[in-house]
Coordinates of N, CA and C in Angstrom, one line a residue:
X1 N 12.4 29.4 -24.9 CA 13.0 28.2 -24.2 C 14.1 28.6 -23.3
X2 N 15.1 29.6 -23.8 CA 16.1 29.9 -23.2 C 16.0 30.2 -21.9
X3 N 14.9 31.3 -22.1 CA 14.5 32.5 -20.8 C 13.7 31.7 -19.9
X4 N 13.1 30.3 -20.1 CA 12.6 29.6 -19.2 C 13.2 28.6 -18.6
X5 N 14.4 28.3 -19.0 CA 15.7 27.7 -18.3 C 16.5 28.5 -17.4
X6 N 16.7 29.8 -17.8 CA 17.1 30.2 -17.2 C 16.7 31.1 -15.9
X7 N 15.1 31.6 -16.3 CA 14.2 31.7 -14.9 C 14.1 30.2 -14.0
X8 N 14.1 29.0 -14.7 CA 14.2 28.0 -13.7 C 15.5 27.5 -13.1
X9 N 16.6 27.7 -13.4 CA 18.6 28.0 -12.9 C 18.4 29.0 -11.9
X10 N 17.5 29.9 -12.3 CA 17.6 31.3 -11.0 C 17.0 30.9 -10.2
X11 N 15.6 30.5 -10.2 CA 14.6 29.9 -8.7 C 15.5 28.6 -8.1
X12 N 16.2 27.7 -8.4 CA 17.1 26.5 -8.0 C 18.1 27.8 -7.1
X13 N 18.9 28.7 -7.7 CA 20.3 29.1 -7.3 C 19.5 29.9 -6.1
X14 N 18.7 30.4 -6.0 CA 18.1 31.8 -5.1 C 18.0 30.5 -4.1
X15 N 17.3 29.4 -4.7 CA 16.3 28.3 -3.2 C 17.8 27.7 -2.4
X16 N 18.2 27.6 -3.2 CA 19.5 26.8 -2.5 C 20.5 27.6 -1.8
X17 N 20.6 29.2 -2.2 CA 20.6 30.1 -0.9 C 20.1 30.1 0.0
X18 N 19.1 30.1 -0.2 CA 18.5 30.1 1.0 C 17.6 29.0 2.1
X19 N 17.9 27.8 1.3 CA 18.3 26.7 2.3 C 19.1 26.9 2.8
X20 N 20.6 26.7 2.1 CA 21.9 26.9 2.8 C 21.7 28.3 4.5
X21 N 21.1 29.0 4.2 CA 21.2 30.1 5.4 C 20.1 29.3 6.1
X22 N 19.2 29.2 6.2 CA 18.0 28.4 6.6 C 18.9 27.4 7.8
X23 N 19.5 26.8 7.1 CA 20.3 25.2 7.6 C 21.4 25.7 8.9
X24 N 21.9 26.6 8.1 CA 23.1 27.4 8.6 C 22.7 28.4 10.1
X25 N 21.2 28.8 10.2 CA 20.8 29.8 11.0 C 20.6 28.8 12.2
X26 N 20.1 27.4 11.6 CA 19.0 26.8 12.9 C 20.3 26.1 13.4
X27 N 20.8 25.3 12.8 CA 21.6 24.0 13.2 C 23.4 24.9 13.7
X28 N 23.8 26.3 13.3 CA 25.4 26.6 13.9 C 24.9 27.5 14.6
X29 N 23.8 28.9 14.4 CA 24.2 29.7 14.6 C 23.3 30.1 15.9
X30 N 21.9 29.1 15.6 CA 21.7 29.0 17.0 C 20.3 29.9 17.2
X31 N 20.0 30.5 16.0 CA 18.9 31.9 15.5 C 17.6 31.3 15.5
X32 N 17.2 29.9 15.1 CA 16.3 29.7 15.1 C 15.0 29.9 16.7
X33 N 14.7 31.2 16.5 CA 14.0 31.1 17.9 C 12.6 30.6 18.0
X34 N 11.9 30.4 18.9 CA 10.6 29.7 19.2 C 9.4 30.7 18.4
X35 N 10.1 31.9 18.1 CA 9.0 32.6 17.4 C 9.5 32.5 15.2
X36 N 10.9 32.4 15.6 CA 11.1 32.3 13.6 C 10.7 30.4 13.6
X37 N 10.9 29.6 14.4 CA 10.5 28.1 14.2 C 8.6 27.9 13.7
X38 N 8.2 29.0 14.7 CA 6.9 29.0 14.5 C 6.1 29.5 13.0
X39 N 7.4 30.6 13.0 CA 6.8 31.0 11.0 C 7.3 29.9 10.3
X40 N 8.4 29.6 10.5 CA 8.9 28.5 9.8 C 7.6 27.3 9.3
X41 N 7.1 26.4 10.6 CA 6.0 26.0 10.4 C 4.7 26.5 9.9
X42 N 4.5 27.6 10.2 CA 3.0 27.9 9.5 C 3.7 28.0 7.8
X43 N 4.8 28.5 7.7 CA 5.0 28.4 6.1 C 5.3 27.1 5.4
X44 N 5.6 26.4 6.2 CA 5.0 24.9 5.6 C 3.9 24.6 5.4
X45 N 3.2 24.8 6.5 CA 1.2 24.2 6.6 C 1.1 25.1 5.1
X46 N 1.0 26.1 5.5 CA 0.7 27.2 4.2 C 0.9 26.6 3.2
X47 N 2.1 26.4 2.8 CA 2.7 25.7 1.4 C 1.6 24.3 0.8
X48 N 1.7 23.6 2.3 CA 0.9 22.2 1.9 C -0.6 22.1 1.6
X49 N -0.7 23.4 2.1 CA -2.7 23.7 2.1 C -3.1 24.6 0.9
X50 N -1.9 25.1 0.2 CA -1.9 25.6 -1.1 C -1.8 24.7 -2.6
X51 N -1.1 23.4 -1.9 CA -0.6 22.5 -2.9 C -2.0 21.7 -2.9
X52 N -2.7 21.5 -1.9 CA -3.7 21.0 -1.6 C -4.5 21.0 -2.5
X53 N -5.2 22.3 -2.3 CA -6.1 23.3 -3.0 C -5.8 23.7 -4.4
X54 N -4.4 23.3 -4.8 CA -4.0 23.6 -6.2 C -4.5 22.1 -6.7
X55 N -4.4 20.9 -6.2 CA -4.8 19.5 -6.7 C -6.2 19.2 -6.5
X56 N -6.7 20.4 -6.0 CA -8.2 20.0 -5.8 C -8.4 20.7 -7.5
X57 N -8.0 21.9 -7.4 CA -8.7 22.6 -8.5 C -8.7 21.6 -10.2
X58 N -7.3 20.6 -10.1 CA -7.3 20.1 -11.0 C -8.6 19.3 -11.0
X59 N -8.1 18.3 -9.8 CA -9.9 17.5 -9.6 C -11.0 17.5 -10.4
X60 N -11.1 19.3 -9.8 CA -12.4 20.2 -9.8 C -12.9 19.6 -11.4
X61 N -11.8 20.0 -12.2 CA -11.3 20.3 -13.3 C -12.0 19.6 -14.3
X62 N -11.0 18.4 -13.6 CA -11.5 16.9 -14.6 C -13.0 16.5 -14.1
X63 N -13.2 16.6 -13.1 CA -14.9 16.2 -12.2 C -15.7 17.0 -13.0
X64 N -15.4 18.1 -13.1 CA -16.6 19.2 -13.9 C -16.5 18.9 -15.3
X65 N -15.7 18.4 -16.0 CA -16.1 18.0 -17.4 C -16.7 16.6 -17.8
X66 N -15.9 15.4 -16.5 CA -17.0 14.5 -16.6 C -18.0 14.1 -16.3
X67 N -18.5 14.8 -14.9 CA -20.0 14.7 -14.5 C -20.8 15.4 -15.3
X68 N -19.9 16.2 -16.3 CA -21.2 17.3 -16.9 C -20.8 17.7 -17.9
X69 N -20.5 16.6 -19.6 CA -19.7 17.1 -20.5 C -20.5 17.8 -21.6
X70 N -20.0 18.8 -21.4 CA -20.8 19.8 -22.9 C -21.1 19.6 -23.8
X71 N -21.4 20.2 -25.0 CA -22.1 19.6 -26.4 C -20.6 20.2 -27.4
X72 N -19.4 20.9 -26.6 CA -18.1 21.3 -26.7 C -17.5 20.1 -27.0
X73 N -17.8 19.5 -25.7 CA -17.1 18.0 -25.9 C -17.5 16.4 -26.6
X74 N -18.5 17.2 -27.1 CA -19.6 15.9 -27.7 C -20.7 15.5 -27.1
X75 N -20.7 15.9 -25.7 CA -21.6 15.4 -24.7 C -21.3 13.8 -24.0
X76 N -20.1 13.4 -24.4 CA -19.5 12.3 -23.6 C -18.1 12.6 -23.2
X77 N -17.7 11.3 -22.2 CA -16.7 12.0 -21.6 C -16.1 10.4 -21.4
X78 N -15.0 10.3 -22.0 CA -13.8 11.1 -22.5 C -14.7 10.8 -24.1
X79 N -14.0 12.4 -24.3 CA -14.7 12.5 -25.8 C -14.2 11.2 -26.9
X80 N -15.6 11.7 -27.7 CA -15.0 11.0 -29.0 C -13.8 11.0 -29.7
X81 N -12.9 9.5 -30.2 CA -11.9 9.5 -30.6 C -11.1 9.1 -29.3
X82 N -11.1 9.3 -28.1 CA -10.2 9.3 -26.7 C -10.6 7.9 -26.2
X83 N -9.2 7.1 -26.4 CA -9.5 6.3 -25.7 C -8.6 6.2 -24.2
X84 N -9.2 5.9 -23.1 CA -8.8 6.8 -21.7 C -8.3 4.9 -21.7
X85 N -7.3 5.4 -20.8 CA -6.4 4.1 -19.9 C -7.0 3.5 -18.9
X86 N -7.4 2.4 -18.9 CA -7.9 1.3 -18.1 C -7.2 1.5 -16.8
X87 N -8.2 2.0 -15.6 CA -7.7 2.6 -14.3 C -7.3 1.1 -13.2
X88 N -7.8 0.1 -14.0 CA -7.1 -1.3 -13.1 C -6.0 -1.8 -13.8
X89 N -5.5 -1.3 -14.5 CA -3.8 -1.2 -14.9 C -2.9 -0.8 -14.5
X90 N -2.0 -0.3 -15.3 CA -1.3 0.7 -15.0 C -1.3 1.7 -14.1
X91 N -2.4 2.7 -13.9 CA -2.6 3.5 -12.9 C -3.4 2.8 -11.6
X92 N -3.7 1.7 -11.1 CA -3.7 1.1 -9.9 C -2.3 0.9 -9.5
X93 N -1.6 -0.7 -10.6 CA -0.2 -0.4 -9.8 C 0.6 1.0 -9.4
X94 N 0.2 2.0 -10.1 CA 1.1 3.0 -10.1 C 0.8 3.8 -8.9
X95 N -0.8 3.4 -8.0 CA -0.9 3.9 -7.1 C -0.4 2.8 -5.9
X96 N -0.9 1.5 -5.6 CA -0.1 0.8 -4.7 C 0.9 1.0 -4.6
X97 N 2.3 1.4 -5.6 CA 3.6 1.8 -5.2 C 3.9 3.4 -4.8
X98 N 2.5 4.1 -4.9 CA 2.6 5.5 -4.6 C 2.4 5.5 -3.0
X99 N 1.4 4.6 -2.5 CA 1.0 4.0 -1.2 C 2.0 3.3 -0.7
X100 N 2.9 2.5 -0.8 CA 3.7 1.9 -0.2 C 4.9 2.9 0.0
X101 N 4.8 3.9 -0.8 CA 6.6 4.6 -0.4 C 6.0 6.0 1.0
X102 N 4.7 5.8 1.1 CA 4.4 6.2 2.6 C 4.5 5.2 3.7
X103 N 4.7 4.2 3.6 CA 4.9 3.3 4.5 C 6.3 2.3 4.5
X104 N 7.7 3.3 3.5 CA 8.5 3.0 3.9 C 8.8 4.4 4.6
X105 N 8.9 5.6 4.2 CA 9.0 7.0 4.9 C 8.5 7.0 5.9
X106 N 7.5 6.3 6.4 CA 6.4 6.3 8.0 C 8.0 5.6 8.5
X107 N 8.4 4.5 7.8 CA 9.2 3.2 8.7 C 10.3 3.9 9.5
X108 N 11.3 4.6 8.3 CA 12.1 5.5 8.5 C 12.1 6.8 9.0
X109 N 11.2 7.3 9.5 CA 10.8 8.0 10.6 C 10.8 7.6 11.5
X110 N 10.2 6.8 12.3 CA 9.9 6.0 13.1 C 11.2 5.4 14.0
X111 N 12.0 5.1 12.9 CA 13.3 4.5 13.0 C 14.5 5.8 13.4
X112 N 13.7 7.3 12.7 CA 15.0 8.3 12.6 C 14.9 8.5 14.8
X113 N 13.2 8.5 14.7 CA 12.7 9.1 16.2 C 13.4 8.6 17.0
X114 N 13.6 6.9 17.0 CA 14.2 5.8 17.9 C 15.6 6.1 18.2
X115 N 15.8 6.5 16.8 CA 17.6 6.7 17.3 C 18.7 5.3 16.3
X116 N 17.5 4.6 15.6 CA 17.6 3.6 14.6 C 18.5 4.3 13.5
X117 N 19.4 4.2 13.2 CA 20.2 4.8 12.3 C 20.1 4.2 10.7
X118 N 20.3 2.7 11.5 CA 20.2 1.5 10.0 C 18.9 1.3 9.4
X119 N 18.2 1.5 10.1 CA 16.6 1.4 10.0 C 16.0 3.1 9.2
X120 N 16.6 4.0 9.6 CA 16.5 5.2 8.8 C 17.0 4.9 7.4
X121 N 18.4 4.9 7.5 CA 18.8 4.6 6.3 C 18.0 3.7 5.3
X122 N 17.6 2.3 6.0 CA 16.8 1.5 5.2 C 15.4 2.2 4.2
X123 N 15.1 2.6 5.3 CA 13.4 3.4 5.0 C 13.7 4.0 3.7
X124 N 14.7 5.0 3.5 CA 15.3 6.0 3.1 C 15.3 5.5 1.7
X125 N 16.0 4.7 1.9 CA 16.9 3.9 0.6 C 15.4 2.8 -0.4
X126 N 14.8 2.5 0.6 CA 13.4 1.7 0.1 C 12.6 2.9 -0.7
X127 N 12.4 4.4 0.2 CA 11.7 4.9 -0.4 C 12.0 5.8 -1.9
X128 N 13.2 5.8 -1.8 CA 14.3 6.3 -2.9 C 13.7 5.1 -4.2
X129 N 14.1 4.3 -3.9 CA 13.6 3.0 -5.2 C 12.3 3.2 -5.5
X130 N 11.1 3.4 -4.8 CA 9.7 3.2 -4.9 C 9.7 4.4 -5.7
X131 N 10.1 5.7 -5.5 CA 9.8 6.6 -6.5 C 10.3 6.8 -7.0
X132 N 11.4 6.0 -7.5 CA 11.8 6.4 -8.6 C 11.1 5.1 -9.8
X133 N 10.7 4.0 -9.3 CA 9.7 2.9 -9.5 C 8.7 3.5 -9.8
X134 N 8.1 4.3 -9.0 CA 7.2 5.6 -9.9 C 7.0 6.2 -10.7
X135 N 8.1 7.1 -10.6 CA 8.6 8.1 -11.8 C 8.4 7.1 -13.0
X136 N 9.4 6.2 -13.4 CA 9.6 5.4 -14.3 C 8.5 5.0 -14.5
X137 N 7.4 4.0 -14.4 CA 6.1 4.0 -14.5 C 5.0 4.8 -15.0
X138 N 5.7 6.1 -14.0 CA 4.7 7.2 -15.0 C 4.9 7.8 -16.3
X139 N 6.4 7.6 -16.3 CA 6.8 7.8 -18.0 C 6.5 6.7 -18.7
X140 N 6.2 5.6 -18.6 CA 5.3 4.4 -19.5 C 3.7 4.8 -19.6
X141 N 3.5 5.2 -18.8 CA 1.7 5.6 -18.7 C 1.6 6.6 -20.0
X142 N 2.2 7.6 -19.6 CA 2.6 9.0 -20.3 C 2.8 8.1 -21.9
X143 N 3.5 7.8 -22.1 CA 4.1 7.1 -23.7 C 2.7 6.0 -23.8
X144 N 2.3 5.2 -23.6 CA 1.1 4.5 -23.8 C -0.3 4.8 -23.5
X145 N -0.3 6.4 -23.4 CA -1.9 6.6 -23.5 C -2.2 7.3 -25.0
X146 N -3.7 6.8 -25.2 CA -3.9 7.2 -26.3 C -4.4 8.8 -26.7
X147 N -4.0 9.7 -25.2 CA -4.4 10.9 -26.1 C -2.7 12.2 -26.0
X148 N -3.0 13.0 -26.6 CA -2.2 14.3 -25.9 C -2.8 15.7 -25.5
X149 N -1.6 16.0 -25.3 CA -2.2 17.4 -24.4 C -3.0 18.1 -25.0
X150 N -3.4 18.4 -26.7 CA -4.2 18.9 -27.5 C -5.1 18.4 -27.8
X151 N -5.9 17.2 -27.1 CA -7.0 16.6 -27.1 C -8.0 17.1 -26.1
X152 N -8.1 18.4 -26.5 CA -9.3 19.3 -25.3 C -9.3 18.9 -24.4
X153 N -10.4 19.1 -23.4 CA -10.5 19.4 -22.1 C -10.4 17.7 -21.2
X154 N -10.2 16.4 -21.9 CA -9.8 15.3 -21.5 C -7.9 15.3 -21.4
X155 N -7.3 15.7 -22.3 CA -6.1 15.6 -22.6 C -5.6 16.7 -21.7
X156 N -6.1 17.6 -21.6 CA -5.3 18.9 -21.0 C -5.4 18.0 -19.5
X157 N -6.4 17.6 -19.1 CA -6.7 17.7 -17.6 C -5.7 15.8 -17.1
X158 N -5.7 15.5 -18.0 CA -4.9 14.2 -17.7 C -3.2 14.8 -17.7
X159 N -3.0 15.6 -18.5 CA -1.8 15.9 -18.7 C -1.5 16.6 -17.3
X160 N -1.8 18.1 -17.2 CA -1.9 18.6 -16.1 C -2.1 17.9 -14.8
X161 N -2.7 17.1 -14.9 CA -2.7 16.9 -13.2 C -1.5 15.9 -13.0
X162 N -1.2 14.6 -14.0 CA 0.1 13.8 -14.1 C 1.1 14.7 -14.3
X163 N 1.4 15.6 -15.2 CA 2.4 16.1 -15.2 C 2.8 16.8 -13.5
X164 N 2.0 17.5 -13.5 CA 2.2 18.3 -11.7 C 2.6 17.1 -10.8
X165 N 1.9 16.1 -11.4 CA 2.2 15.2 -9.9 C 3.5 14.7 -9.8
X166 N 3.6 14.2 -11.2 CA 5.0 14.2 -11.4 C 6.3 14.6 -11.0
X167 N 5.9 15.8 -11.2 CA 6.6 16.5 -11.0 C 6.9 17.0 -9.0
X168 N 5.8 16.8 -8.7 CA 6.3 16.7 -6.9 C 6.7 15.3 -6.6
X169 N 6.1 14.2 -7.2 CA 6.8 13.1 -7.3 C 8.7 13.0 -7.2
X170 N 8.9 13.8 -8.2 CA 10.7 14.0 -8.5 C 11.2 15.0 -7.8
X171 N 10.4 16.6 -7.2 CA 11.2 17.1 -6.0 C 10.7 16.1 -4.5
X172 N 10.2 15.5 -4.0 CA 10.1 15.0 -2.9 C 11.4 14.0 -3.1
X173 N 11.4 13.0 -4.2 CA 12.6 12.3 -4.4 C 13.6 12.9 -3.9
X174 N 14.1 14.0 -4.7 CA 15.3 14.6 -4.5 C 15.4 14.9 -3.0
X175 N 14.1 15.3 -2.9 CA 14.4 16.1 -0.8 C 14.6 14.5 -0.4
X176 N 14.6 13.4 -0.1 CA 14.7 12.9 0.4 C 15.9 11.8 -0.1
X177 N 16.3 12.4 -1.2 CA 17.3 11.8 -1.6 C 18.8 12.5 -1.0
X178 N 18.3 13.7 -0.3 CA 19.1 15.4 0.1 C 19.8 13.9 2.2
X179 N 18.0 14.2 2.2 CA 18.4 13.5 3.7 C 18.7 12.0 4.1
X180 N 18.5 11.3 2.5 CA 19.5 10.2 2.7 C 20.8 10.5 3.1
X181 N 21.4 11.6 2.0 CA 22.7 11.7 2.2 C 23.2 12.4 3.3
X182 N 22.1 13.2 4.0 CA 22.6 13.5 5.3 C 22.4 12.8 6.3
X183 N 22.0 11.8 6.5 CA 22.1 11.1 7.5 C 23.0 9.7 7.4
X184 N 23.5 9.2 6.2 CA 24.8 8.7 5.8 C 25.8 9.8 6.2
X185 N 26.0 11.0 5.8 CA 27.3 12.0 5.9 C 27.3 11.9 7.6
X186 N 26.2 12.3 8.3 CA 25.8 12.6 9.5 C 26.7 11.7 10.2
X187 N 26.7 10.2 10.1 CA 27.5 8.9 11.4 C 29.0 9.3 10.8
X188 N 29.4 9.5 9.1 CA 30.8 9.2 9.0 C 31.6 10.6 9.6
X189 N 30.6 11.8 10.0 CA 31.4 12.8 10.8 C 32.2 12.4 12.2
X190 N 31.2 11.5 12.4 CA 31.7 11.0 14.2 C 33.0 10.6 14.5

C-alpha cells in the first residue's frame, strides 16, 4: 500500500515538473517551435488513440462474455446470482449529464475563441458542477449495485471499465478545474 502511494506522489511530482517547464517553455521562453508544437500534438493524438483503444479493449471485454457466455459463467450473462443495474436508471441519467458537460465545455470554448471571457468562465464553472454531479453519481451506482469486483468475469468487467472511467472523469475535472483558475487568475493580472 505504501509503495503504491508513493509510486503514485512520484508520477504527480515528475508530471507537474514537467508541465511547469512545458508551460514555462511555450508561454515565457518562447521555445515552443513549429517543429516541438507539432510533437507536442501528435503526443496528444497518440495519448487519445491509446485511451481509445484501452476502452475499446474493456468493451471487447464485457461484449465477449456477453454475446458468448461460457459454461465458466453458467452459460448466462450476467451470471447466476448477479443482479445487473437497470440501464434506464441510474446509468442513463448518469450518461445525459456525461453528454451535457460536452456541451457546456463546447460553450466555453466557443466563448474562450470569441474573446468572451464571462462566457468562458461560465462554461467552465457549469462544467466543473456536471462532473462533479457525475462523480457523485457514480459513487451511488458503485454503492447500489448488486455485485463486486469478485463476482467473475461480470463484476471484474463492470468494475474496470467504471472504475477507469472514473477515474478520467476526476483528472479531466481537475484539468479543467487547473484552467478555470487560469483564466480567472489570467483578467486579475491586468
Amino acid at each position: 500500500g505504501n509503495i503504491l502511494l508513493l509510486a503514485f506522489l512520484s508520477v504527480i511530482f515528475s508530471m507537474s515538473f514537467w508541465w511547469r517547464d512545458v508551460i514555462s517553455e511555450g508561454t515565457y521562453l518562447g521555445n515552443h517551435t513549429l517543429a516541438v508544437q507539432r510533437g507536442l500534438n501528435m503526443g496528444v493524438a497518440l495519448f487519445i488513440v491509446s485511451e481509445a483503444l484501452f476502452f475499446l479493449a474493456i468493451f471487447w471485454a464485457f461484449f465477449h462474455s456477453a454475446l458468448s457466455p461460457t459454461v465458466e459463467l453458467g452459460a448466462q450473462w450476467p451470471p447466476m446470482g448477479i443482479e445487473a443495474i437497470n440501464p434506464f436508471e441510474l446509468p442513463l441519467l448518469n450518461t445525459v449529464i456525461l453528454l451535457s458537460s460536452g456541451v457546456t465545455v463546447t460553450y466555453s470554448h466557443h466563448s474562450l475563441i470569441q474573446g468572451n471571457r464571462k462566457g468562458t468562465l461560465y462554461g467552465l464553472w457549469a462544467t466543473l458542477l456536471v462532473a462533479i454531479g457525475f462523480t457523485a453519481f457514480q459513487v451511488v451506482e458503485d454503492r447500489v449495485s448488486y455485485c463486486t469486483i469478485s463476482d467473475g468475469a461480470f463484476g471484474s468487467c463492470f468494475y474496470f471499465g467504471t472504475g477507469f472511467h472514473g477515474i478520467h472523469v476526476m483528472i479531466g475535472t481537475a484539468v479543467i478545474a487547473v484552467g478555470f483558475w487560469r483564466v480567472l487568475a489570467y483578467h486579475s493580472s491586468i
